[in-house]
Amino acid sequence: MLSTRAIAKVILVTVAILGTLYLLYQVRSIVKMVFIAVFLAVALGPAVEFFQKRARMPRSLAILMTYLAILGGIFGLGLLVVPPIVNGVNDLVDAVPGYVQDIRNNKTLRKYDDKYHVTDKLNQEAKKLPNRLGDAAGALTSVTVGVFSAAVQLVTVLVLTFFFLKDGQRMIEWWLRQMGPGRAPRARAVLDDVYRAVAGYVVGNFLISLIAGTSTYIVLKILDVPFAVPLAVLMAFLDLIPLVGATIGGVIIGIVCAITDFPSDVIVWGIFFIVYQQVENNLLQPVIYRRTVSVHPLLVLIAVLIGGSQLGVLGALLAIPVVAGIQIVVKDWWNARRGAIAVTGPDAERPPPDVAPEAG
């Protein structure tokens, strides 16, 4: 029978756990930012180490250089992409009536148009499109507060990331020292594996997305499909999302190809996209990721759904490295448990039988 002291201890522990969970729920937005900052610190670690070792910079300066390099890349991408997107949107608005008329020029599509009156409806919507774009531009003023809040959160995450990059190693070393010499090496090995998995995935994912966007741009320019730059950027961005992102991008670009030149552009784009997907899945990913990330597709899908429901696109991007880290920790725990059972099991504890001397 449990003593009063044991019952009180169980109650206090339960209350402490529930109180901690309630506190974490109340500050969940802060916990979310800390989590993102930790992920960014791990992802940016290789770049910081590059500047620190190759350029022989102090770590703080190496972090600032990494931030400036990222900011410069975003600014350069904006200069490359934004003007074509603006021009493309304007051209799209002007070209919509012509695309609608092209539907009438196709015999197959004209048959369905006569039945469902598609062009009449599209013409009506096309006439309203410039006004709706103006309304959309005016509506942007109503989200100023939201944009400011997002900017504040971004700055907060970047500051947290800076401190994690600067002092994260010392924090980990202090934590490992508290674990003692027996458990510290195992914990260090697990943390190293998680670091390599996350960093390798982030670098590899961006590299693969760059290849996807570049190859898409080349094919669209060869086909003379309009809006090649925005569509290539869209493909590169969607390719970052595991499993479904590239497929969504391929379908969107296929629709644009169908509008511009049906069916020749659609056939060429479809063949290219199918071939590229096979190359990416069977060649690029194994070569680039190597053994840093190895997660079952079912776990990837579940993780993407959960991450997307909690953090949107960012959660979908974080899903695979988070699952890879959890998998490494669980795998280490399972191997340690199996090793402990093998060492302390009944067979290991049983002394070897005495061998009786043979009778002479």
Coordinates of C-alpha atoms in Angstrom, one line a residue:
M1 CA 0.0 0.0 0.0
L2 CA 1.3 3.4 -0.9
S3 CA 2.4 5.7 1.9
T4 CA 1.1 9.2 2.4
R5 CA 4.4 10.6 1.4
A6 CA 4.4 8.6 -1.9
I7 CA 0.9 9.7 -2.7
A8 CA 1.8 13.3 -2.0
K9 CA 4.9 13.0 -4.2
V10 CA 2.8 11.7 -7.1
I11 CA 0.3 14.5 -6.7
L12 CA 2.9 17.2 -6.6
V13 CA 4.7 15.8 -9.7
T14 CA 1.4 15.6 -11.6
V15 CA 0.5 19.1 -10.6
A16 CA 4.0 20.3 -11.6
I17 CA 3.7 18.6 -15.0
L18 CA 0.2 20.0 -15.7
G19 CA 1.4 23.5 -14.6
T20 CA 4.3 23.3 -16.9
L21 CA 2.2 22.2 -19.8
Y22 CA -0.3 25.0 -19.1
L23 CA 2.5 27.6 -18.9
L24 CA 3.9 26.4 -22.2
Y25 CA 0.4 26.7 -23.8
Q26 CA 0.1 30.2 -22.5
V27 CA 3.5 31.2 -24.0
R28 CA 3.1 29.0 -27.1
S29 CA 3.8 31.9 -29.5
I30 CA 7.2 32.5 -27.8
V31 CA 8.0 28.8 -27.7
K32 CA 7.2 28.7 -31.4
M33 CA 9.7 31.5 -32.1
V34 CA 12.3 29.9 -30.0
F35 CA 11.8 26.6 -31.9
I36 CA 12.2 28.4 -35.2
A37 CA 15.3 30.2 -33.9
V38 CA 16.9 27.0 -32.9
F39 CA 16.2 25.5 -36.3
L40 CA 17.6 28.5 -38.1
A41 CA 20.7 28.4 -35.9
V42 CA 21.3 24.8 -36.8
A43 CA 20.6 25.5 -40.5
L44 CA 22.9 28.5 -40.6
G45 CA 25.6 26.9 -38.6
P46 CA 27.7 25.6 -41.6
A47 CA 27.6 29.1 -43.2
V48 CA 28.8 30.7 -40.0
E49 CA 31.6 28.1 -39.6
F50 CA 32.6 28.8 -43.2
F51 CA 33.1 32.5 -42.5
Q52 CA 34.7 31.9 -39.1
K53 CA 37.3 29.3 -40.3
R54 CA 38.0 30.3 -43.9
A55 CA 37.9 34.1 -43.4
R56 CA 39.2 33.8 -39.8
M57 CA 36.5 36.1 -38.4
P58 CA 35.3 36.3 -34.9
R59 CA 32.1 34.3 -34.5
S60 CA 29.9 37.4 -34.0
L61 CA 31.2 39.0 -37.2
A62 CA 30.8 35.6 -39.0
I63 CA 27.1 35.6 -37.9
L64 CA 26.6 39.2 -39.2
M65 CA 28.3 38.3 -42.5
T66 CA 25.9 35.3 -42.8
Y67 CA 22.9 37.6 -42.2
L68 CA 24.3 40.1 -44.8
A69 CA 24.8 37.4 -47.3
I70 CA 21.3 36.1 -46.9
L71 CA 19.9 39.7 -47.1
G72 CA 22.0 40.3 -50.2
G73 CA 20.7 37.1 -51.8
I74 CA 17.1 38.1 -51.1
F75 CA 17.7 41.6 -52.4
G76 CA 19.3 40.3 -55.6
L77 CA 16.6 37.8 -56.1
G78 CA 14.0 40.6 -55.7
L79 CA 15.7 42.7 -58.3
L80 CA 15.8 39.7 -60.6
V81 CA 12.2 38.5 -60.0
V82 CA 10.0 41.4 -58.9
P83 CA 10.2 43.5 -62.1
P84 CA 9.3 40.6 -64.4
I85 CA 6.5 39.6 -62.0
V86 CA 5.0 43.1 -62.1
N87 CA 5.3 43.3 -65.9
G88 CA 4.0 39.7 -66.1
V89 CA 0.9 40.6 -64.1
N90 CA 0.2 43.6 -66.2
D91 CA 0.7 41.6 -69.4
L92 CA -1.6 38.9 -68.0
V93 CA -4.3 41.4 -67.4
D94 CA -4.0 42.7 -70.9
A95 CA -3.7 39.2 -72.4
V96 CA -6.7 37.6 -70.6
P97 CA -9.2 38.6 -73.3
G98 CA -7.0 37.1 -76.0
Y99 CA -6.6 33.8 -74.0
V100 CA -10.4 33.7 -73.6
Q101 CA -10.7 34.1 -77.4
D102 CA -8.2 31.3 -78.0
I103 CA -10.7 29.0 -76.3
R104 CA -13.1 29.6 -79.2
N105 CA -10.4 28.8 -81.7
N106 CA -10.0 25.3 -80.4
K107 CA -12.6 22.9 -81.8
T108 CA -12.6 20.7 -78.7
L109 CA -12.8 23.5 -76.2
R110 CA -15.4 25.4 -78.4
K111 CA -17.8 22.4 -78.1
Y112 CA -17.7 22.7 -74.3
D113 CA -17.8 26.5 -74.5
D114 CA -21.0 26.4 -76.5
K115 CA -22.6 24.1 -73.9
Y116 CA -21.4 25.8 -70.7
H117 CA -20.8 29.4 -71.9
V118 CA -17.3 29.6 -70.5
T119 CA -16.0 32.5 -72.6
D120 CA -18.9 34.7 -71.7
K121 CA -18.3 34.3 -68.0
L122 CA -14.5 34.7 -68.4
N123 CA -15.0 37.9 -70.5
Q124 CA -17.2 39.3 -67.8
E125 CA -14.6 38.5 -65.1
A126 CA -11.8 39.8 -67.3
K127 CA -13.5 43.2 -67.5
K128 CA -13.7 43.3 -63.8
L129 CA -10.0 42.2 -63.3
P130 CA -8.4 45.6 -63.3
N131 CA -10.9 46.9 -60.8
R132 CA -10.3 43.9 -58.6
L133 CA -6.6 44.4 -58.8
G134 CA -7.1 48.0 -57.6
D135 CA -9.3 46.8 -54.8
A136 CA -6.7 44.3 -53.8
A137 CA -4.0 47.0 -53.7
G138 CA -6.3 49.1 -51.6
A139 CA -7.0 46.3 -49.2
L140 CA -3.2 46.0 -48.5
T141 CA -3.5 49.1 -46.3
S142 CA -5.7 47.2 -43.9
V143 CA -3.0 44.6 -43.2
T144 CA -0.3 47.1 -42.1
V145 CA -0.7 46.1 -38.5
G146 CA -0.3 42.5 -39.3
V147 CA 2.8 43.1 -41.5
F148 CA 4.3 45.2 -38.7
S149 CA 3.6 42.4 -36.2
A150 CA 5.2 39.9 -38.5
A151 CA 8.3 42.1 -38.9
V152 CA 8.6 42.4 -35.2
Q153 CA 8.5 38.6 -34.9
L154 CA 11.0 38.2 -37.6
V155 CA 13.4 40.6 -35.9
T156 CA 12.9 38.7 -32.6
V157 CA 13.6 35.3 -34.3
L158 CA 16.7 36.7 -35.9
V159 CA 18.0 38.1 -32.6
L160 CA 17.3 34.8 -30.9
T161 CA 19.1 33.0 -33.7
F162 CA 22.1 35.3 -33.3
F163 CA 22.5 34.3 -29.6
F164 CA 22.0 30.6 -30.3
L165 CA 24.6 30.8 -33.0
K166 CA 27.0 32.7 -30.8
D167 CA 26.6 30.9 -27.5
G168 CA 24.7 27.7 -28.4
Q169 CA 27.9 25.6 -28.4
R170 CA 28.8 26.8 -24.8
M171 CA 25.2 26.1 -23.7
I172 CA 25.4 22.5 -25.1
E173 CA 28.8 22.0 -23.5
W174 CA 27.5 23.1 -20.1
W175 CA 24.5 20.8 -20.4
L176 CA 26.8 17.9 -21.4
R177 CA 29.0 18.5 -18.4
Q178 CA 26.0 18.2 -16.1
M179 CA 25.3 14.7 -17.5
G180 CA 28.6 13.3 -16.3
P181 CA 31.3 11.5 -18.2
G182 CA 29.2 8.3 -18.6
R183 CA 26.3 9.7 -20.6
A184 CA 27.9 12.8 -22.2
P185 CA 29.7 11.0 -25.1
R186 CA 26.4 9.3 -26.1
A187 CA 24.5 12.6 -25.9
R188 CA 27.2 14.4 -27.9
A189 CA 27.1 11.8 -30.7
V190 CA 23.3 12.1 -30.9
L191 CA 23.5 15.9 -31.1
D192 CA 26.2 15.7 -33.8
D193 CA 24.0 13.4 -35.8
V194 CA 21.0 15.7 -35.5
Y195 CA 23.1 18.7 -36.5
R196 CA 24.4 17.0 -39.6
A197 CA 20.9 15.8 -40.6
V198 CA 19.2 19.2 -40.2
A199 CA 22.1 21.1 -41.8
G200 CA 22.4 18.6 -44.6
Y201 CA 18.7 18.7 -45.3
V202 CA 18.5 22.5 -45.4
V203 CA 21.4 22.9 -47.7
G204 CA 20.3 20.0 -49.9
N205 CA 16.7 21.2 -50.1
F206 CA 17.7 24.7 -51.2
L207 CA 20.2 23.3 -53.8
I208 CA 17.5 21.0 -55.3
S209 CA 15.0 23.8 -55.4
L210 CA 17.5 26.0 -57.2
I211 CA 18.0 23.2 -59.8
A212 CA 14.3 22.8 -60.2
G213 CA 13.7 26.5 -60.7
T214 CA 16.6 26.9 -63.2
S215 CA 15.6 23.9 -65.3
T216 CA 12.0 25.1 -65.3
Y217 CA 13.1 28.5 -66.5
I218 CA 15.2 27.0 -69.3
V219 CA 12.3 24.8 -70.6
L220 CA 9.8 27.6 -70.4
K221 CA 12.1 29.9 -72.4
I222 CA 12.6 27.3 -75.0
L223 CA 8.8 26.8 -75.3
D224 CA 8.5 30.6 -75.3
V225 CA 5.9 30.4 -72.5
P226 CA 5.2 33.9 -71.1
F227 CA 5.9 34.7 -67.4
A228 CA 8.9 32.3 -67.4
V229 CA 10.7 34.0 -64.5
P230 CA 7.7 34.1 -62.1
L231 CA 6.8 30.6 -63.0
A232 CA 10.3 29.4 -62.4
V233 CA 10.5 31.1 -59.0
L234 CA 7.1 29.6 -58.1
M235 CA 8.4 26.1 -59.0
A236 CA 11.6 26.7 -57.0
F237 CA 9.6 27.8 -53.9
L238 CA 7.0 25.0 -54.1
D239 CA 9.8 22.5 -54.6
L240 CA 10.9 23.3 -51.1
I241 CA 7.7 21.7 -49.8
P242 CA 8.2 17.9 -49.4
L243 CA 6.1 15.4 -51.5
V244 CA 3.4 17.7 -52.9
G245 CA 5.1 21.0 -53.6
A246 CA 6.7 20.2 -56.9
T247 CA 3.5 18.4 -58.1
I248 CA 1.4 21.5 -57.4
G249 CA 4.0 23.7 -59.2
G250 CA 4.0 21.3 -62.2
V251 CA 0.2 21.4 -62.5
I252 CA 0.1 25.2 -62.4
I253 CA 2.7 25.5 -65.1
G254 CA 0.9 22.9 -67.1
I255 CA -2.2 25.0 -67.0
V256 CA -0.3 28.0 -68.2
C257 CA 1.2 25.9 -71.0
A258 CA -2.3 24.7 -72.0
I259 CA -3.5 28.3 -72.3
T260 CA -0.5 29.5 -74.4
D261 CA -0.2 26.6 -76.8
F262 CA -2.4 23.5 -76.5
P263 CA -1.4 20.7 -76.8
S264 CA 2.2 20.9 -77.9
D265 CA 3.5 22.9 -74.9
V266 CA 1.6 20.8 -72.5
I267 CA 3.1 17.6 -73.9
V268 CA 6.6 18.9 -73.9
W269 CA 6.2 20.3 -70.3
G270 CA 4.6 17.0 -69.1
I271 CA 7.4 14.9 -70.5
F272 CA 10.1 17.2 -69.0
F273 CA 8.3 17.3 -65.6
I274 CA 8.0 13.5 -65.4
V275 CA 11.6 13.0 -66.4
Y276 CA 12.8 15.7 -64.0
Q277 CA 10.8 14.2 -61.1
Q278 CA 12.5 10.8 -61.7
V279 CA 15.9 12.5 -61.8
E280 CA 15.3 14.4 -58.7
N281 CA 13.9 11.5 -56.7
N282 CA 16.4 8.9 -57.8
L283 CA 19.5 10.9 -58.5
L284 CA 19.6 14.4 -57.0
Q285 CA 18.1 13.6 -53.6
P286 CA 20.2 10.4 -52.9
V287 CA 23.4 12.2 -54.0
I288 CA 22.8 15.5 -52.2
Y289 CA 21.2 14.2 -49.1
R290 CA 23.4 11.1 -48.9
R291 CA 22.8 9.7 -45.5
T292 CA 22.0 12.9 -43.6
V293 CA 18.2 12.4 -43.9
S294 CA 16.5 9.0 -44.2
V295 CA 12.8 9.1 -43.2
H296 CA 10.0 6.9 -44.4
P297 CA 7.6 8.6 -46.8
L298 CA 4.7 7.9 -44.5
L299 CA 6.3 9.7 -41.7
V300 CA 7.2 12.5 -44.0
L301 CA 3.6 12.9 -45.1
I302 CA 2.3 12.8 -41.5
A303 CA 4.9 15.3 -40.4
V304 CA 4.1 17.7 -43.4
L305 CA 0.4 17.6 -42.5
I306 CA 1.1 18.3 -38.8
G307 CA 3.7 21.0 -39.5
G308 CA 1.5 22.7 -42.2
S309 CA -1.5 22.8 -39.8
Q310 CA 0.6 24.4 -37.1
L311 CA 2.9 26.8 -39.0
G312 CA 1.6 26.8 -42.5
V313 CA 4.3 26.6 -45.3
L314 CA 7.1 27.1 -42.7
G315 CA 5.8 24.1 -40.8
A316 CA 5.8 22.0 -43.9
L317 CA 9.4 23.0 -44.6
L318 CA 10.5 22.2 -41.0
A319 CA 8.7 18.9 -41.0
I320 CA 11.4 16.6 -42.4
P321 CA 14.4 17.8 -40.4
V322 CA 12.4 17.7 -37.2
V323 CA 11.2 14.2 -37.9
A324 CA 14.8 13.2 -38.8
G325 CA 16.0 14.6 -35.5
I326 CA 13.3 12.7 -33.5
Q327 CA 14.1 9.6 -35.5
I328 CA 17.8 9.8 -34.6
V329 CA 17.0 10.3 -30.9
V330 CA 14.5 7.4 -30.8
K331 CA 16.9 5.1 -32.7
D332 CA 19.7 5.9 -30.2
W333 CA 17.4 5.2 -27.3
W334 CA 16.2 1.9 -28.9
N335 CA 19.8 0.7 -29.6
A336 CA 20.8 1.6 -26.1
R337 CA 17.8 -0.3 -24.7
R338 CA 18.6 -3.4 -26.8
G339 CA 22.2 -3.2 -25.7
A340 CA 21.2 -3.0 -22.0
I341 CA 18.8 -6.0 -22.4
A342 CA 21.6 -8.0 -24.1
V343 CA 24.0 -7.2 -21.3
T344 CA 21.7 -7.6 -18.3
G345 CA 19.4 -10.4 -19.7
P346 CA 18.9 -13.7 -18.1
D347 CA 21.4 -15.4 -20.4
A348 CA 24.1 -12.8 -19.6
E349 CA 23.5 -13.1 -15.9
R350 CA 23.6 -17.0 -15.8
P351 CA 27.2 -18.2 -14.9
P352 CA 28.7 -20.7 -17.2
P353 CA 28.1 -24.3 -16.2
D354 CA 30.9 -26.1 -14.4
V355 CA 32.6 -28.7 -16.4
A356 CA 33.1 -31.9 -14.5
P357 CA 36.5 -33.5 -15.0
E358 CA 36.5 -36.6 -17.1
A359 CA 37.0 -39.9 -15.2
G360 CA 40.4 -41.3 -15.7

